Amino acid sequence: MFADVSFPISSYQSFSYEIPESLLEKVKVGVRVNVTLGRRKVQGIVVDLKKTSGFKGRIRPIESLVDDQPVLDRHLWKLINWLADYYNTPVGIAAKTTLPANLSTRYKPQTQMLVKSTDEKSELPKNAKAQLSILNYLKAMDDFVTIQSLNDLASNPTEVCKKLSEKNLVEIKHEPIIPDLTGFSFKPMHKKIRFTDYQNSAIDKICNSMDKNEFKPFLLHGVTGSGKTEIYIEAARHAINQGKTVIMLLPEIALTPQIAGRFRSVFGDKVAMWHSKLTQSARAWTWKRICAGDFQVVIGARSAVFSPLKNLGLIVVDEEQESSYKQESPAPRYHARDVSLMRGKTQKATVVLASATPSLESYYNYIHGKFEYIHLPERFGGAKYPHVHVVDMMKESEETDVYGAIFSRILLEKISDRIEKNEQVILLHNRRGFAPVLRCTDCGEVETCPHCQVALTYHKSGEFLQCHFCNHMQKQLPTQCKGCQSFSLQLAGIGTQKVEEELTNQFPEATIERLDVDTARSGKNITEVLQKFSDGEINILLGTQMIAKGLDFANATLVGIINGDTGLHLPDFRAGERVFQLIYQAAGRSGRGRIPGEVVVQTYSPENAVIKYATQLDLKKYYNICLDERQALDYPPFSWMVRLEISGENRKAVEKASRILGNKFKQLPKGMILLGPAFCYRERLRNQFRMQIVIKSKKGMDPNGSKLHQYFKRIINQKDTFKLPGNVRLIVDVNPVSLL
Ligand code: ADP
Ligand code: ZN
Ligand code: ZN
């Protein structure tokens, strides 16, 4: 017998090795082995087994095994190969992205002790106070609890429980603390669930598809608060009951702790967490446990789509429109939604793409019959849609004679009303820092990053200027304009820190918390802040888009959007779609419980279609307008797109290489359109000049994108006629989400 062995190196090739008698039983696809490659001893992964080998030269033997069980299977290997081909990345690199870096770890997670009362009759002496109080408590709980949680009942609960266990009054078990599930989930919440008719019908459709063991994609379009999470859970339960497994993808795990908490309360230790914040060793441990079949559900951010679950029945992509599902860098620049669909197809699984604001792509796919549509048009429990007030900030300025105010009168009124009533407020402002620009009032010059063509943002805590692209920090604020030497430099614009300062001035009694990338970086635990808000300890939660989605707080009855126009005028074909989704989603945080909610949206462009229909919560209208625009300009979802980015420190070299590469695309096949080469909107980032070439291929003539795929691959891989100079880099981005 022979094995094909692949090595995680960039120049991918798999090599044949002979399997010695002694290892015949153990070598399987997905097992890692020690072999000699050239003169080096290396580790590789077995990707195929064969009776004969086509290789004519000398075939070496496999020396030994690294693992006693496979770290991936045939399906996953096939998926990795697809990934490599589709996103134009060497297979070794694609494998490296998907597999944990170091699987040979001895890491073992800490364990914790759990206890539960048995139903034995107790005859404890009256003076055994600690034993009695713990036993009574456990009887009331009637489920396993951690010994730690008994700390306030006895000074040494472990000892007490051991004594109780000797008398057979309690049962003790040890359980691994599943890495980081606790850090990113709320306390498990047990809920009494009674499904609505809409929910039941959605669950039926999804479960029926699983019963048929066939690939089927759904678009679950449920308005905010319609109870999508409970549907995921019920569908997952169905999968598990059939002996199948489930992948639950979330855009960012730290921001949606409630979903993980709900899964945990229903499925307990069947659930694993997978995300980039796990330590290497915790990752390796989790991966191997998944391979061994110890987990039935994996919850995680985009890379969880590669988790090595066997017998996959269901993949759910929550908030499927989120751009964080796209890996921007490094290659492979994959989109977890598209990978989900591919994985579902190869493993005959059901794929549920869910959102209150689907991506235009998925919406289009539903309209064209590619996805089955499930609509949940009502909020759960009779909760009403919030009432939305649109404030025209231009008019507001005229009426109050105050220009550049952060808050309108109506927003201030409503905030103070909520504080009085002990209800909660969520404020969205999608710009972090204190002031986004430092500008010369004489010549208008803006202080920019020396490495990027981007304005520096002023951060008040710490007093520094920072570039939000490369993190360049400037400790000293300049006193003089670089352009005209004038001394009148002024901070302009509004960031979350400034909003926070102003809020504190206006509402000194209120408890205010800010959540943005800076607070997260400063080590503040996002989950803790959200838990505090959920527990009612915070009046006002202020943040960037981080707080706009997925959160469910019944007592939050007011959402304020400080500047609805942020991002509206970026030169990107998805700018409008993004702003629409952000406003619609943020509005959806309001009034999810019994008390009706309100939303205040402040804007300078109330007539803009994005703002107008987002504030009317009229998704269909806006999506139709948006689809018409995209069609007229042949943008996705009406075309397939590839973006080639050419970058380097030397501007001339970048321009020259772009021109040469651009010329290669001059003879376009019918139905394709070339844009560029042109400088990117952000012309220089991290010291790199950036140009791009965009190729679009109309879907009408290229229904599944294969024409474009073959065409661009043929051109850029023509190494003999085209070679990039050493100081220029080429990035290939298939189905880019942003053209900035
Ligand atoms: P969505 O994700 O669609 O915005 P959620 O899943 O967060 O909505 O549900 C909104 C609220 O309604 C949550 O508090 C959820 O627990 C509750 N809920 C939804 N469906 C049910 C149900 N069938 N029974 C009880 N509570 C439910
Ligand atoms: Zn100046
Ligand atoms: Zn920079």
mmCIF file of N, CA and C and ligand atoms in Angstrom, residues 440 442-445 481 483-484 486, ligand 2:
data_model
loop_
_atom_site.group_PDB
_atom_site.id
_atom_site.type_symbol
_atom_site.label_atom_id
_atom_site.label_comp_id
_atom_site.label_asym_id
_atom_site.label_seq_id
_atom_site.Cartn_x
_atom_site.Cartn_y
_atom_site.Cartn_z
ATOM 1 N N CYS A 440 -5.770 72.175 9.564
ATOM 2 C CA CYS A 440 -5.307 73.569 9.583
ATOM 3 C C CYS A 440 -6.467 74.459 9.143
ATOM 4 N N ASP A 442 -6.284 77.473 8.248
ATOM 5 C CA ASP A 442 -5.898 78.418 7.200
ATOM 6 C C ASP A 442 -5.879 77.807 5.810
ATOM 7 N N CYS A 443 -5.210 76.643 5.686
ATOM 8 C CA CYS A 443 -5.119 76.073 4.341
ATOM 9 C C CYS A 443 -5.908 74.770 4.187
ATOM 10 N N GLY A 444 -6.446 74.272 5.272
ATOM 11 C CA GLY A 444 -7.288 73.083 5.170
ATOM 12 C C GLY A 444 -6.522 71.772 5.199
ATOM 13 N N GLU A 445 -5.204 71.835 5.250
ATOM 14 C CA GLU A 445 -4.384 70.624 5.255
ATOM 15 C C GLU A 445 -4.699 69.768 6.495
ATOM 16 N N CYS A 481 1.162 73.793 11.005
ATOM 17 C CA CYS A 481 0.740 73.105 9.790
ATOM 18 C C CYS A 481 1.933 72.816 8.887
ATOM 19 N N GLY A 483 1.786 72.325 5.744
ATOM 20 C CA GLY A 483 1.602 72.969 4.447
ATOM 21 C C GLY A 483 1.962 74.445 4.476
ATOM 22 N N CYS A 484 1.351 75.213 5.432
ATOM 23 C CA CYS A 484 1.503 76.669 5.378
ATOM 24 C C CYS A 484 2.127 77.249 6.642
ATOM 25 N N SER A 486 1.093 77.645 9.421
ATOM 26 C CA SER A 486 0.168 78.345 10.325
ATOM 27 C C SER A 486 0.078 77.596 11.650
HETATM 28 ZN ZN ZN B 2 -2.068 75.186 6.729
#
